[in-house]
Amino acid sequence: MNDRRIRVITGHYGSGKTEFAVNYAVALAKQGKKVCLVDLDVVNPYFRSREKEEELSRLGVEVIASSIGGSAIDVPALSASILKPLHQKDVEAVIDLGGDPVGARVLSRYYQDLQHEEIDFFFVVNAYRPETADLEGALSYLRRIEATARQTITGLINNTHLMKSTKREDVLMGQELTKELSRATSIPIRYVSCLESVAQELPEGLEGEIFPLQLYMRENWML
């Protein structure tokens, strides 16, 4: 996890970007770092990182979301406190960005604030999502997000999954698509993320760091 201080996570709706962002923030906190998770997803009303604010706080992660308190209220309002982790050099920032080109536009609002900051912009690939199921679709989606966010993707994350039914073969299939996307764009694969049980079955030598996930965002009763 040798990444830049500000990490922005984006990807197709249902790609698992929020789960990755939450796990990433928790991993940083376990290293003893001061961590802030910024919920900038103003498009998807479900599986928002702010819903786990209390649990994440206990794990050492500060969550910043909309300016209106209460997870039951969902409005596209942005808190001024979002600027804090962007400029405080002692804070490790993880930004969960809206999962489509429209949601990515929110980041462009902070273009001037991010111009002189160290930033990684990660694109999460799930080969089972309809608009990113092949190279043409994934590449188009990535470029549209870059254009609207006014930022350049710096790393790819293979997070191909079928939720709790994910198998080793699913991850490896997604890895092939992610490798194609990497070759087409010259953007490196930074992480291969999947459930801990599946991560143990992956072969050595994969492009990208294997990143085991816990399911913070899905309740035990969910599939």
mmCIF file of C-alpha atoms in Angstrom:
data_model
loop_
_atom_site.group_PDB
_atom_site.id
_atom_site.type_symbol
_atom_site.label_atom_id
_atom_site.label_comp_id
_atom_site.label_asym_id
_atom_site.label_seq_id
_atom_site.Cartn_x
_atom_site.Cartn_y
_atom_site.Cartn_z
ATOM 1 C CA MET A 1 0.000 0.000 0.000
ATOM 2 C CA ASN A 2 2.729 2.378 -0.994
ATOM 3 C CA ASP A 3 0.372 4.897 -2.586
ATOM 4 C CA ARG A 4 0.046 8.674 -2.628
ATOM 5 C CA ARG A 5 -1.487 10.449 0.360
ATOM 6 C CA ILE A 6 -4.865 11.104 -1.312
ATOM 7 C CA ARG A 7 -6.515 8.092 -2.923
ATOM 8 C CA VAL A 8 -9.697 8.446 -4.971
ATOM 9 C CA ILE A 9 -11.638 5.229 -5.645
ATOM 10 C CA THR A 10 -14.094 5.111 -8.548
ATOM 11 C CA GLY A 11 -15.743 2.535 -10.792
ATOM 12 C CA HIS A 12 -18.990 1.200 -12.193
ATOM 13 C CA TYR A 13 -22.001 1.031 -9.868
ATOM 14 C CA GLY A 14 -21.836 -2.390 -8.207
ATOM 15 C CA SER A 15 -18.117 -2.789 -8.858
ATOM 16 C CA GLY A 16 -17.437 -2.975 -5.126
ATOM 17 C CA LYS A 17 -15.584 0.316 -4.974
ATOM 18 C CA THR A 18 -17.091 1.322 -1.609
ATOM 19 C CA GLU A 19 -16.193 -2.018 -0.029
ATOM 20 C CA PHE A 20 -12.645 -1.616 -1.293
ATOM 21 C CA ALA A 21 -12.451 1.997 -0.079
ATOM 22 C CA VAL A 22 -13.645 1.008 3.406
ATOM 23 C CA ASN A 23 -11.218 -1.913 3.633
ATOM 24 C CA TYR A 24 -8.390 0.275 2.367
ATOM 25 C CA ALA A 25 -9.093 2.950 4.976
ATOM 26 C CA VAL A 26 -9.249 0.348 7.767
ATOM 27 C CA ALA A 27 -5.959 -1.152 6.602
ATOM 28 C CA LEU A 28 -4.295 2.272 6.816
ATOM 29 C CA ALA A 29 -5.714 2.820 10.311
ATOM 30 C CA LYS A 30 -4.314 -0.556 11.422
ATOM 31 C CA GLN A 31 -0.896 0.766 10.414
ATOM 32 C CA GLY A 32 -1.352 3.506 12.993
ATOM 33 C CA LYS A 33 -2.027 6.263 10.485
ATOM 34 C CA LYS A 34 -4.509 9.115 10.803
ATOM 35 C CA VAL A 35 -7.165 8.228 8.237
ATOM 36 C CA CYS A 36 -10.148 10.043 6.790
ATOM 37 C CA LEU A 37 -12.680 8.337 4.519
ATOM 38 C CA VAL A 38 -14.582 10.856 2.394
ATOM 39 C CA ASP A 39 -17.958 9.765 1.009
ATOM 40 C CA LEU A 40 -18.280 11.712 -2.245
ATOM 41 C CA ASP A 41 -20.820 9.337 -3.760
ATOM 42 C CA VAL A 42 -23.850 11.559 -4.282
ATOM 43 C CA VAL A 43 -25.398 9.253 -6.903
ATOM 44 C CA ASN A 44 -25.949 5.886 -5.226
ATOM 45 C CA PRO A 45 -28.205 5.954 -2.131
ATOM 46 C CA TYR A 46 -27.290 2.377 -1.158
ATOM 47 C CA PHE A 47 -24.184 0.871 0.485
ATOM 48 C CA ARG A 48 -22.743 4.249 1.378
ATOM 49 C CA SER A 49 -19.635 4.342 3.560
ATOM 50 C CA ARG A 50 -21.294 6.880 5.841
ATOM 51 C CA GLU A 51 -23.750 4.148 6.899
ATOM 52 C CA LYS A 52 -20.862 2.513 8.787
ATOM 53 C CA GLU A 53 -19.612 5.711 10.407
ATOM 54 C CA GLU A 54 -19.857 4.442 13.998
ATOM 55 C CA GLU A 55 -18.134 1.152 13.273
ATOM 56 C CA LEU A 56 -15.408 2.829 11.251
ATOM 57 C CA SER A 57 -14.838 5.391 13.984
ATOM 58 C CA ARG A 58 -14.170 2.549 16.422
ATOM 59 C CA LEU A 59 -11.631 1.196 13.949
ATOM 60 C CA GLY A 60 -9.825 4.530 13.788
ATOM 61 C CA VAL A 61 -11.303 5.900 10.564
ATOM 62 C CA GLU A 62 -12.964 9.319 10.459
ATOM 63 C CA VAL A 63 -15.833 9.492 7.959
ATOM 64 C CA ILE A 64 -16.829 12.716 6.205
ATOM 65 C CA ALA A 65 -20.037 12.690 4.165
ATOM 66 C CA SER A 66 -22.822 15.116 3.322
ATOM 67 C CA SER A 67 -23.369 18.338 5.239
ATOM 68 C CA ILE A 68 -26.686 17.044 6.539
ATOM 69 C CA GLY A 69 -26.326 14.569 9.388
ATOM 70 C CA GLY A 70 -28.202 11.294 9.561
ATOM 71 C CA SER A 71 -27.666 8.353 7.226
ATOM 72 C CA ALA A 72 -31.400 8.179 6.460
ATOM 73 C CA ILE A 73 -31.273 11.562 4.737
ATOM 74 C CA ASP A 74 -29.824 11.404 1.257
ATOM 75 C CA VAL A 75 -29.290 14.683 -0.525
ATOM 76 C CA PRO A 76 -26.476 15.772 -2.866
ATOM 77 C CA ALA A 77 -24.962 18.145 -0.308
ATOM 78 C CA LEU A 78 -21.213 18.434 0.189
ATOM 79 C CA SER A 79 -19.640 19.294 3.505
ATOM 80 C CA ALA A 80 -16.987 22.001 3.728
ATOM 81 C CA SER A 81 -15.064 19.617 5.996
ATOM 82 C CA ILE A 82 -14.155 17.620 2.872
ATOM 83 C CA LEU A 83 -11.359 20.126 2.356
ATOM 84 C CA LYS A 84 -9.682 19.152 5.636
ATOM 85 C CA PRO A 85 -8.114 15.839 4.533
ATOM 86 C CA LEU A 86 -7.205 17.350 1.169
ATOM 87 C CA HIS A 87 -4.814 19.819 2.743
ATOM 88 C CA GLN A 88 -3.753 18.321 6.073
ATOM 89 C CA LYS A 89 -0.480 16.598 5.261
ATOM 90 C CA ASP A 90 -0.663 14.301 8.284
ATOM 91 C CA VAL A 91 -3.983 12.797 7.136
ATOM 92 C CA GLU A 92 -4.252 9.790 4.836
ATOM 93 C CA ALA A 93 -7.332 10.448 2.686
ATOM 94 C CA VAL A 94 -9.468 7.832 0.941
ATOM 95 C CA ILE A 95 -12.211 9.285 -1.266
ATOM 96 C CA ASP A 96 -15.154 7.092 -2.301
ATOM 97 C CA LEU A 97 -16.311 8.742 -5.526
ATOM 98 C CA GLY A 98 -19.619 8.298 -7.328
ATOM 99 C CA GLY A 99 -19.633 5.202 -9.506
ATOM 100 C CA ASP A 100 -20.286 6.665 -12.946
ATOM 101 C CA PRO A 101 -19.232 9.659 -15.060
ATOM 102 C CA VAL A 102 -21.999 11.778 -13.528
ATOM 103 C CA GLY A 103 -20.860 10.975 -10.002
ATOM 104 C CA ALA A 104 -17.242 11.583 -10.957
ATOM 105 C CA ARG A 105 -18.111 15.178 -11.837
ATOM 106 C CA VAL A 106 -18.212 15.957 -8.103
ATOM 107 C CA LEU A 107 -14.437 15.595 -7.969
ATOM 108 C CA SER A 108 -13.982 18.324 -10.578
ATOM 109 C CA ARG A 109 -15.358 20.769 -8.004
ATOM 110 C CA TYR A 110 -12.125 20.233 -6.063
ATOM 111 C CA TYR A 111 -9.816 20.507 -9.065
ATOM 112 C CA GLN A 112 -8.009 23.596 -7.760
ATOM 113 C CA ASP A 113 -7.646 22.062 -4.298
ATOM 114 C CA LEU A 114 -6.097 18.889 -5.719
ATOM 115 C CA GLN A 115 -3.781 20.484 -8.260
ATOM 116 C CA HIS A 116 -0.760 20.567 -5.978
ATOM 117 C CA GLU A 117 -1.546 17.526 -3.834
ATOM 118 C CA GLU A 118 -0.263 13.965 -4.081
ATOM 119 C CA ILE A 119 -3.189 12.013 -5.526
ATOM 120 C CA ASP A 120 -3.821 8.496 -6.811
ATOM 121 C CA PHE A 121 -6.987 7.911 -8.806
ATOM 122 C CA PHE A 122 -7.947 4.223 -8.803
ATOM 123 C CA PHE A 123 -10.449 2.648 -11.209
ATOM 124 C CA VAL A 124 -12.193 -0.484 -9.924
ATOM 125 C CA VAL A 125 -12.921 -3.145 -12.546
ATOM 126 C CA ASN A 126 -15.651 -5.730 -12.110
ATOM 127 C CA ALA A 127 -15.939 -7.781 -15.290
ATOM 128 C CA TYR A 128 -19.483 -8.784 -14.319
ATOM 129 C CA ARG A 129 -20.854 -5.239 -14.577
ATOM 130 C CA PRO A 130 -22.605 -4.649 -17.925
ATOM 131 C CA GLU A 131 -20.793 -1.499 -19.018
ATOM 132 C CA THR A 132 -17.325 -2.820 -18.123
ATOM 133 C CA ALA A 133 -17.660 -6.462 -19.200
ATOM 134 C CA ASP A 134 -15.229 -6.123 -22.124
ATOM 135 C CA LEU A 135 -12.266 -3.983 -23.062
ATOM 136 C CA GLU A 136 -14.222 -1.556 -25.224
ATOM 137 C CA GLY A 137 -16.775 -0.877 -22.496
ATOM 138 C CA ALA A 138 -14.255 -0.652 -19.655
ATOM 139 C CA LEU A 139 -12.011 1.703 -21.635
ATOM 140 C CA SER A 140 -14.918 3.962 -22.596
ATOM 141 C CA TYR A 141 -16.155 4.078 -19.009
ATOM 142 C CA LEU A 142 -12.669 4.893 -17.678
ATOM 143 C CA ARG A 143 -12.106 7.713 -20.174
ATOM 144 C CA ARG A 144 -15.502 9.278 -19.452
ATOM 145 C CA ILE A 145 -14.777 9.274 -15.732
ATOM 146 C CA GLU A 146 -11.389 10.896 -16.321
ATOM 147 C CA ALA A 147 -12.969 13.600 -18.486
ATOM 148 C CA THR A 148 -15.705 14.521 -16.022
ATOM 149 C CA ALA A 149 -13.502 14.253 -12.918
ATOM 150 C CA ARG A 150 -10.692 16.239 -14.588
ATOM 151 C CA GLN A 151 -8.186 13.755 -13.200
ATOM 152 C CA THR A 152 -6.097 10.962 -14.727
ATOM 153 C CA ILE A 153 -6.522 7.366 -13.561
ATOM 154 C CA THR A 154 -3.221 6.190 -12.039
ATOM 155 C CA GLY A 155 -4.053 2.603 -11.109
ATOM 156 C CA LEU A 156 -6.451 -0.252 -11.787
ATOM 157 C CA ILE A 157 -8.082 -2.541 -9.225
ATOM 158 C CA ASN A 158 -9.437 -5.922 -10.263
ATOM 159 C CA ASN A 159 -12.420 -6.440 -7.979
ATOM 160 C CA THR A 160 -14.394 -8.858 -10.152
ATOM 161 C CA HIS A 161 -16.936 -10.516 -7.906
ATOM 162 C CA LEU A 162 -20.312 -12.154 -7.522
ATOM 163 C CA MET A 163 -20.603 -10.966 -3.929
ATOM 164 C CA LYS A 164 -20.423 -13.899 -1.480
ATOM 165 C CA SER A 165 -20.604 -16.418 -4.343
ATOM 166 C CA THR A 166 -17.268 -15.267 -5.789
ATOM 167 C CA LYS A 167 -14.866 -18.049 -6.788
ATOM 168 C CA ARG A 168 -11.192 -18.101 -7.686
ATOM 169 C CA GLU A 169 -12.143 -18.471 -11.365
ATOM 170 C CA ASP A 170 -14.196 -15.263 -11.264
ATOM 171 C CA VAL A 171 -11.250 -13.226 -10.005
ATOM 172 C CA LEU A 172 -8.894 -14.721 -12.582
ATOM 173 C CA MET A 173 -11.371 -14.023 -15.396
ATOM 174 C CA GLY A 174 -11.552 -10.399 -14.252
ATOM 175 C CA GLN A 175 -7.780 -10.277 -14.059
ATOM 176 C CA GLU A 176 -7.541 -11.026 -17.780
ATOM 177 C CA LEU A 177 -9.840 -8.101 -18.601
ATOM 178 C CA THR A 178 -7.933 -5.828 -16.223
ATOM 179 C CA LYS A 179 -4.663 -6.835 -17.890
ATOM 180 C CA GLU A 180 -6.146 -5.967 -21.294
ATOM 181 C CA LEU A 181 -7.204 -2.579 -19.962
ATOM 182 C CA SER A 182 -3.774 -2.038 -18.463
ATOM 183 C CA ARG A 183 -2.056 -2.802 -21.758
ATOM 184 C CA ALA A 184 -4.439 -0.524 -23.677
ATOM 185 C CA THR A 185 -3.900 2.434 -21.325
ATOM 186 C CA SER A 186 -0.423 1.830 -19.825
ATOM 187 C CA ILE A 187 -2.091 2.167 -16.401
ATOM 188 C CA PRO A 188 -0.670 -0.368 -13.927
ATOM 189 C CA ILE A 189 -2.764 -2.886 -12.000
ATOM 190 C CA ARG A 190 -2.314 -1.842 -8.377
ATOM 191 C CA TYR A 191 -4.554 -4.306 -6.532
ATOM 192 C CA VAL A 192 -6.393 -7.589 -6.964
ATOM 193 C CA SER A 193 -9.090 -7.481 -4.297
ATOM 194 C CA CYS A 194 -11.415 -10.291 -3.237
ATOM 195 C CA LEU A 195 -12.775 -12.053 -0.175
ATOM 196 C CA GLU A 196 -10.125 -13.348 2.203
ATOM 197 C CA SER A 197 -11.148 -16.954 1.555
ATOM 198 C CA VAL A 198 -10.723 -16.482 -2.213
ATOM 199 C CA ALA A 199 -7.464 -14.527 -1.875
ATOM 200 C CA GLN A 200 -5.863 -17.588 -0.274
ATOM 201 C CA GLU A 201 -6.570 -19.579 -3.447
ATOM 202 C CA LEU A 202 -5.066 -17.128 -5.945
ATOM 203 C CA PRO A 203 -1.815 -18.095 -7.692
ATOM 204 C CA GLU A 204 1.433 -16.267 -7.121
ATOM 205 C CA GLY A 205 2.759 -13.834 -9.684
ATOM 206 C CA LEU A 206 -0.437 -11.927 -10.462
ATOM 207 C CA GLU A 207 -0.029 -8.334 -11.609
ATOM 208 C CA GLY A 208 -0.987 -6.132 -8.665
ATOM 209 C CA GLU A 209 -0.955 -6.607 -4.914
ATOM 210 C CA ILE A 210 -3.482 -9.121 -3.581
ATOM 211 C CA PHE A 211 -5.809 -7.265 -1.217
ATOM 212 C CA PRO A 212 -8.087 -9.493 0.924
ATOM 213 C CA LEU A 213 -11.465 -7.983 1.762
ATOM 214 C CA GLN A 214 -13.805 -8.193 4.710
ATOM 215 C CA LEU A 215 -17.456 -7.408 4.008
ATOM 216 C CA TYR A 216 -18.088 -4.287 6.043
ATOM 217 C CA MET A 217 -20.860 -2.986 3.793
ATOM 218 C CA ARG A 218 -22.960 -6.147 3.457
ATOM 219 C CA GLU A 219 -24.825 -7.527 6.458
ATOM 220 C CA ASN A 220 -24.428 -11.221 7.291
ATOM 221 C CA TRP A 221 -27.907 -12.035 5.997
ATOM 222 C CA MET A 222 -27.225 -10.547 2.569
ATOM 223 C CA LEU A 223 -26.123 -12.800 -0.281
#
